[in-house]
Coordinates of C-alpha atoms and ligand atoms in Angstrom, one line a residue:
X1 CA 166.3 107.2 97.6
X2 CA 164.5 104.9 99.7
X3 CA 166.2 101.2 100.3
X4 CA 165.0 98.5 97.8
X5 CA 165.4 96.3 101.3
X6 CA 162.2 98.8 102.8
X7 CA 159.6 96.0 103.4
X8 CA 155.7 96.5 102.9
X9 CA 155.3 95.4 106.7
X10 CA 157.1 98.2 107.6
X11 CA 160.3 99.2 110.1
X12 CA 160.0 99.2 113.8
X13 CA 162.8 101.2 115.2
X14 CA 163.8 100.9 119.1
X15 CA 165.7 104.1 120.3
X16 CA 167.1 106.3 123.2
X17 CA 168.4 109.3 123.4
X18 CA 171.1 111.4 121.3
X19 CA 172.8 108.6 119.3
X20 CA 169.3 107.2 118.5
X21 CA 168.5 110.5 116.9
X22 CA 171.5 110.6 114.8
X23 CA 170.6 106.9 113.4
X24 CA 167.2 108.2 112.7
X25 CA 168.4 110.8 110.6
X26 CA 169.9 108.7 108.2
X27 CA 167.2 105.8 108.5
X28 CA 164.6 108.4 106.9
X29 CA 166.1 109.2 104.2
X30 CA 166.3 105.3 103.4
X31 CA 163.2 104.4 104.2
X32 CA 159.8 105.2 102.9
X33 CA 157.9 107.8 104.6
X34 CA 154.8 106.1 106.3
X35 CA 156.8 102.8 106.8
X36 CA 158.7 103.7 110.5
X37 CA 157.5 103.6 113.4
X38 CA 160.0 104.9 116.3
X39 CA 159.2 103.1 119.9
X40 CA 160.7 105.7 121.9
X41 CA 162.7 104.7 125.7
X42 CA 160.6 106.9 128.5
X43 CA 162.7 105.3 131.6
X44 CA 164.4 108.4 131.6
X45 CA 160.9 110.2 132.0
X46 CA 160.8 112.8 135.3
X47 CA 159.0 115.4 137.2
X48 CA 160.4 118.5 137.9
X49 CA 158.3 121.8 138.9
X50 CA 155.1 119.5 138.6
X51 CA 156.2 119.1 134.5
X52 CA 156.1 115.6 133.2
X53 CA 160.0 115.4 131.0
X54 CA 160.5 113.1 128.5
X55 CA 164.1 113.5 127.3
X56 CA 164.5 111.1 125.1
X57 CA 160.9 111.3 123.2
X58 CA 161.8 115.2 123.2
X59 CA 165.2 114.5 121.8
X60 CA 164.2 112.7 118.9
X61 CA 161.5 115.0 118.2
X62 CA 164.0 118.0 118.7
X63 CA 166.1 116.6 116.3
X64 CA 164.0 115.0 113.7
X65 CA 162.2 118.2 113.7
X66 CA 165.2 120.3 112.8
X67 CA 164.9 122.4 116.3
X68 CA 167.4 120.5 118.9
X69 CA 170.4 122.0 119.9
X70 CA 173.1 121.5 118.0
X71 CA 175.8 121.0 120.4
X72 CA 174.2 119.3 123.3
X73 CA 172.0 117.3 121.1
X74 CA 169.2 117.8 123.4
X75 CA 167.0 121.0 124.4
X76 CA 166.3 123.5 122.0
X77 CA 168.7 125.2 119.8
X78 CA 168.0 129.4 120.3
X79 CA 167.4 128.6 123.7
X80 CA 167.0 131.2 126.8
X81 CA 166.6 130.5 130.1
X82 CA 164.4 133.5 131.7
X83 CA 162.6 131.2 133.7
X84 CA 165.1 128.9 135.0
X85 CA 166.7 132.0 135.7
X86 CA 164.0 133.8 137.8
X87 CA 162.6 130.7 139.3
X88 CA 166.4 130.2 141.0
X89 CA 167.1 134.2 142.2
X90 CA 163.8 135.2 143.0
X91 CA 162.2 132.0 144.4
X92 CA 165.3 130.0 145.3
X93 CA 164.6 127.0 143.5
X94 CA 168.0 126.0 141.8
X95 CA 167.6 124.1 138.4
X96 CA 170.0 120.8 138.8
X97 CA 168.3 120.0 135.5
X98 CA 168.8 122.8 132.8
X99 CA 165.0 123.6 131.4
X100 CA 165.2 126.5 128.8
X101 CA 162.3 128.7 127.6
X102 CA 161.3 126.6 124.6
X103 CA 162.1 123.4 126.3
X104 CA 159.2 124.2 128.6
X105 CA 156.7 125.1 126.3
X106 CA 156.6 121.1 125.1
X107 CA 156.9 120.2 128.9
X108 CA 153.8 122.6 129.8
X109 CA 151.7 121.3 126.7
X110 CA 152.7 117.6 127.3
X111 CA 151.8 118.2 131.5
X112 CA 148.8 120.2 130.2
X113 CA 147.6 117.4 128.2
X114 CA 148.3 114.5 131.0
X115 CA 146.1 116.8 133.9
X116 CA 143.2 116.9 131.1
X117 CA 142.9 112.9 130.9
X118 CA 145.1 112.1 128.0
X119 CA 147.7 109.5 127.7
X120 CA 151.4 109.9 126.9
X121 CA 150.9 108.3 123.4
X122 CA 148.5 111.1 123.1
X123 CA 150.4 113.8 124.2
X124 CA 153.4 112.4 121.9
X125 CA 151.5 112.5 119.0
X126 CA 150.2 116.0 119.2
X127 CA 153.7 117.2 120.0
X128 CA 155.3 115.0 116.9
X129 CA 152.9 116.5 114.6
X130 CA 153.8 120.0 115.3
X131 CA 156.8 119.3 114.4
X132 CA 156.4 117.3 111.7
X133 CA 157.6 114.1 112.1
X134 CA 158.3 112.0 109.3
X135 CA 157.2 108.7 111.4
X136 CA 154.9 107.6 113.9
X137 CA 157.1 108.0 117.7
X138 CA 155.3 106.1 120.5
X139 CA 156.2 105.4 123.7
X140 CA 157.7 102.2 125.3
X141 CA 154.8 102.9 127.8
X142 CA 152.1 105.0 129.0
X143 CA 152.2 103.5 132.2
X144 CA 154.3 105.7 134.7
X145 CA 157.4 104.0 134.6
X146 CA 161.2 105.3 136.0
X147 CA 165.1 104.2 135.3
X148 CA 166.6 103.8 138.6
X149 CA 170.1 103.1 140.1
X150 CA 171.3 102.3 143.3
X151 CA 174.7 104.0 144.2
X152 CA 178.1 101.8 146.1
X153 CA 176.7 104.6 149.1
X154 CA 173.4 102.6 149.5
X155 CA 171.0 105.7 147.8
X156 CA 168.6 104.7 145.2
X157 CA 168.4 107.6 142.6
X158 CA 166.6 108.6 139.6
X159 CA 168.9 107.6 136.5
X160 CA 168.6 111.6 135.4
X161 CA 169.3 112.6 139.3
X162 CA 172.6 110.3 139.2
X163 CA 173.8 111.4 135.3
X164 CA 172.9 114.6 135.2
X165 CA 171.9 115.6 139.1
X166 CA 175.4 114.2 140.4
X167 CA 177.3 114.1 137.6
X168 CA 177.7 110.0 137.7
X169 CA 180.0 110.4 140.0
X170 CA 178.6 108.2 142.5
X171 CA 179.5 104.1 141.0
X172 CA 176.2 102.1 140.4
X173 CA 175.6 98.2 141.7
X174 CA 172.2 97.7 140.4
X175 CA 169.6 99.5 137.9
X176 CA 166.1 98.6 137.1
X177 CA 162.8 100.3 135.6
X178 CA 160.5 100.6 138.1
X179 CA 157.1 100.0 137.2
X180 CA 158.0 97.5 134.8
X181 CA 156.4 94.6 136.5
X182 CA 152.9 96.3 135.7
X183 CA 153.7 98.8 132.3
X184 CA 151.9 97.9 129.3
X185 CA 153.4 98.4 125.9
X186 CA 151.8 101.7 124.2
X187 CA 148.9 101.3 122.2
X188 CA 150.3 100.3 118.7
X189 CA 154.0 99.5 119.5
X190 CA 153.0 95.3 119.9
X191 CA 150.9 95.8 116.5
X192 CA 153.8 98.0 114.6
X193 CA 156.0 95.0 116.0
X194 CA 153.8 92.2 114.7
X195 CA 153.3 93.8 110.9
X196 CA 157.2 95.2 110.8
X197 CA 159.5 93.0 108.5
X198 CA 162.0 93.9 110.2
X199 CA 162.7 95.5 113.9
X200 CA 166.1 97.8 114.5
X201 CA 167.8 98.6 117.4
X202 CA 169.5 102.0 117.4
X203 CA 172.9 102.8 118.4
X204 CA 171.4 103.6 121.9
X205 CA 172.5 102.4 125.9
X206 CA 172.2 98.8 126.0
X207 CA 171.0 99.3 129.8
X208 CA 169.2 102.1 129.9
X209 CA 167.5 102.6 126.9
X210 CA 166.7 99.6 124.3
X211 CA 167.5 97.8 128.0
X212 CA 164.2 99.5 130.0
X213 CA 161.9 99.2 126.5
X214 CA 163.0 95.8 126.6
X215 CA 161.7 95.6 130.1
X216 CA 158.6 96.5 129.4
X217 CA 156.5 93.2 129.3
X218 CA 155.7 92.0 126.0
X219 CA 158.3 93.6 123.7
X220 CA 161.2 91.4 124.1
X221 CA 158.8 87.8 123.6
X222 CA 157.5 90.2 120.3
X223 CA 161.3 90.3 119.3
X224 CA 162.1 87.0 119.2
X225 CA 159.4 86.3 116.4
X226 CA 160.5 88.9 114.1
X227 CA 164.2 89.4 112.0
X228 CA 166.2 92.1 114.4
X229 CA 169.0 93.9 113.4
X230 CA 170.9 96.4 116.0
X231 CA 173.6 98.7 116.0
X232 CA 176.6 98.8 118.3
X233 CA 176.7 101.5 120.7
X234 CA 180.2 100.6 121.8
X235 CA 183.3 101.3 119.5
X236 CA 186.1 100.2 119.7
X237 CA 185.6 99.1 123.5
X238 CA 184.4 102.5 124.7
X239 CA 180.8 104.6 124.3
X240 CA 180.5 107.3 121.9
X241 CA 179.0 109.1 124.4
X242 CA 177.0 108.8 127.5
X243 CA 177.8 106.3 130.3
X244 CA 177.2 102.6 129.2
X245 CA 180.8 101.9 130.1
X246 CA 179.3 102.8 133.8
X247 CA 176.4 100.3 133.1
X248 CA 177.4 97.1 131.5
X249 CA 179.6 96.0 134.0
X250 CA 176.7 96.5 136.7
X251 CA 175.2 94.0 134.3
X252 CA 178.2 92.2 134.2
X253 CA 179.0 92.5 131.2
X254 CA 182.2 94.0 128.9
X255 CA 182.0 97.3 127.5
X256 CA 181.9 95.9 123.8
X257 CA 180.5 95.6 120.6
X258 CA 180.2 92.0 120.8
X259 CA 179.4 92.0 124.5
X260 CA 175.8 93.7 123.7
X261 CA 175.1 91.0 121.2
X262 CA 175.3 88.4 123.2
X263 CA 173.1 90.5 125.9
X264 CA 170.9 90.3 122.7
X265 CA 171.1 87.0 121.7
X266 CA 167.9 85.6 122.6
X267 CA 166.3 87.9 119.9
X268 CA 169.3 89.6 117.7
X269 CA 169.5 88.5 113.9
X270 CA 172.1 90.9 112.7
X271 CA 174.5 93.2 114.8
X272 CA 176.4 95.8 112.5
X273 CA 179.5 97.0 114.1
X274 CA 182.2 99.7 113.8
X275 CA 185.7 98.8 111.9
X276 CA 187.4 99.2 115.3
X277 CA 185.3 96.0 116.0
X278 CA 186.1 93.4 113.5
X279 CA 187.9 91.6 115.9
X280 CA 184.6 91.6 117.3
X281 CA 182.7 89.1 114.3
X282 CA 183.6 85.8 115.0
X283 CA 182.6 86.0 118.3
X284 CA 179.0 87.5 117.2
X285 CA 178.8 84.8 114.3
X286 CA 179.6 82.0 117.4
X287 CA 176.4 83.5 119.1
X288 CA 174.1 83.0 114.9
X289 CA 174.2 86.5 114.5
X290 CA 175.0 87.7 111.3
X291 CA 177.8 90.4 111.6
X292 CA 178.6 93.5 109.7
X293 CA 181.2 96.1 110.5
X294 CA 181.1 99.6 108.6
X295 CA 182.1 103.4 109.5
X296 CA 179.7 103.8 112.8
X297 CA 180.7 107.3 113.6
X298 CA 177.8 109.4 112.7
X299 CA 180.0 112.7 111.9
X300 CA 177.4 113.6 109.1
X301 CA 173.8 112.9 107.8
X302 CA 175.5 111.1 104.8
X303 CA 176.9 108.8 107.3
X304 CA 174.5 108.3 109.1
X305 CA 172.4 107.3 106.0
X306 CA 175.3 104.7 104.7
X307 CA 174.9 103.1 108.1
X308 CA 171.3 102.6 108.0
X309 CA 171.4 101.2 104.8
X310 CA 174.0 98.8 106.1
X311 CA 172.0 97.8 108.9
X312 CA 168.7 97.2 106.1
X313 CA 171.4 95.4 104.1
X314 CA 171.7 93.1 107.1
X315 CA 168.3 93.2 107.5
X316 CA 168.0 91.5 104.0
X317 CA 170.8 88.8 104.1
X318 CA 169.0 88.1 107.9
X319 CA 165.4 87.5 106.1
X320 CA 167.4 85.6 103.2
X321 CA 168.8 83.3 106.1
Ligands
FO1_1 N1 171.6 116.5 130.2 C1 172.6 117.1 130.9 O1 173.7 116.6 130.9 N2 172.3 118.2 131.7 C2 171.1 118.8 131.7 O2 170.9 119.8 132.4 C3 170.1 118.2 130.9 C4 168.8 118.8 130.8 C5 167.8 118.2 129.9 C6 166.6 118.8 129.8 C7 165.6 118.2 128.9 C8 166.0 117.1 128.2 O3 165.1 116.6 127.3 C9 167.2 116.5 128.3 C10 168.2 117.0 129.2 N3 169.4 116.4 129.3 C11 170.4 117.0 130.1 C12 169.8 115.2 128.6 C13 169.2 114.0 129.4 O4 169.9 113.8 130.6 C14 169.2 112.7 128.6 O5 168.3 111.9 129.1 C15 170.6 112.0 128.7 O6 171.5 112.7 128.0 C16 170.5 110.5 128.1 O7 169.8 110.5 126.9

């Protein structure tokens, strides 16, 4: 049933990657179909084989869609990997980035698209719709835009070339998005944000994720008008999963729940956390936020729907304030 909290100017969801998607899954069944609009992270956006990648517009779609795989929680679930598989024995190009089969047909339509003039907001929505999203997902950007980091050994590398590429291994002292100074929001995300009621932030990397849409000029000034209410990525002191605990610091910041609030603060109205965390609220409350802790562990659709009625619980005491 949808949330008595779903307000007629509608929900503007921020989001990453994997633990994005999982939010997401619970925030539709809450909220009215037609009300959300998802403004998707592309930092993580690449080109490989001459294919524009978006992992983390492609993960949302993959697993809103019903068609991601269900272990990795990105890629497609009956996946094959013929051509990965030919173009590394027979032409010699190794795949440091795993594309399979069905993966590729979105990479070859969405690059297809792109040569032929259209935009990335464009190419999002004709890919969303054939999977039939129930929400609008836009891009931070359709300007080209990348997540960089530079490495203690003195390299600057594509965010997916350091995570996935070398495995992290190498330690990070700075990360940026390049081609912030001069990216535009997408057409419709500073709109959706001016009619929403209220904005979320999904349980997604504080850095490089809801960080780099927050870089992109325009969105964060847009936040601070409007009642925002996030989730923590961090439990209990550590990531669910991915590599924040390798970023924050970088920022210098602590890997915690109450640490990404305050990186927050200038916009943040409500910041629900997990139980590990309530020794987390008073230093939230110090920083105005209005805190809430609940079971953040996303194990199950049903959980994942508590939470985001929590966080549009929030939403309402925020508005109430
Ligand atoms: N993550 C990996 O750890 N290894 C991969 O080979 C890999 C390939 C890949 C291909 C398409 C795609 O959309 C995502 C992919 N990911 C892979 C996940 C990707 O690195 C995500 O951006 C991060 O997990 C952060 O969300």
């Amino acid at each position: 049933m949808t949330h008595s909290a779903t307000p007629d100017g509608g929900v503007v969801a921020l989001a990453g990657g994997i633990g994005a998607a999982r939010f997401l899954r619970g925030l539709v069944q809450v909220v009215a179909p037609g009300a959300l609009t998802v403004v998707a992270n592309t930092g993580d956006d690449l080109r490989l084989h001459g294919l524009h990648i978006s992992p983390d517009l492609d993960t949302i779609t993959y697993t809103l869609g019903g068609g991601v795989h269900p272990v990795q929680g990105w890629g497609r679930a009956d996946e094959h990997h013929t051509v990965a598989a030919e173009l590394a024995e027979r032409y010699g190009v190794p795949g440091w980035f795993t594309l399979g089969d069905r993966d590729l047909a979105t990479h070859l339509l969405r690059t297809g698209m792109l040569a032929d003039g259209a935009t990335l907001s464009q190419a999002t929505a004709r890919i969303a719709a054939a999977w039939n999203l129930p929400f609008r997902l836009l891009p931070m950007t359709d300007d080209p835009v990348a997540t960089m980091v530079e490495t203690t050994d003195g390299r600057t590398l594509h965010f997916q070339e350091w995570w996935v590429g070398e495995r992290a291994k190498p330690d990070v002292v700075a990360v940026g998005l390049e081609g912030a100074a001069t990216a535009r929001p997408a057409p419709g995300v500073l709109e959706a944000l001016g009619q929403a009621s209220v904005v979320l932030l999904c349980p997604s990397n504080p850095v490089v994720s809801i960080g780099t849409i927050l870089d992109v000029p325009g969105i964060r000034p847009a936040l601070r008008q409007k009642p925002v209410v996030g989730v923590s990525p961090i439990v209990g002191g550590r990531v669910v999963r991915g590599m924040a605990d390798r970023l924050l610091p970088v920022l210098g910041a602590d890997v915690s729940a109450a640490a990404v609030a305050d990186l927050y603060s200038d916009f943040l109205d409500g910041w629900v956390m997990d139980t590990a965390d309530r020794g987390g609220v008073p230093a939230v409350q110090s920083l105005g936020i209005v805190a809430r802790v609940t079971d953040t562990i996303m194990r199950t659709d049903a959980v994942s729907a508590a939470l985001a009625r929590s966080v549009l619980d929030v939403a309402t005491e925020v508005v109430r304030r």
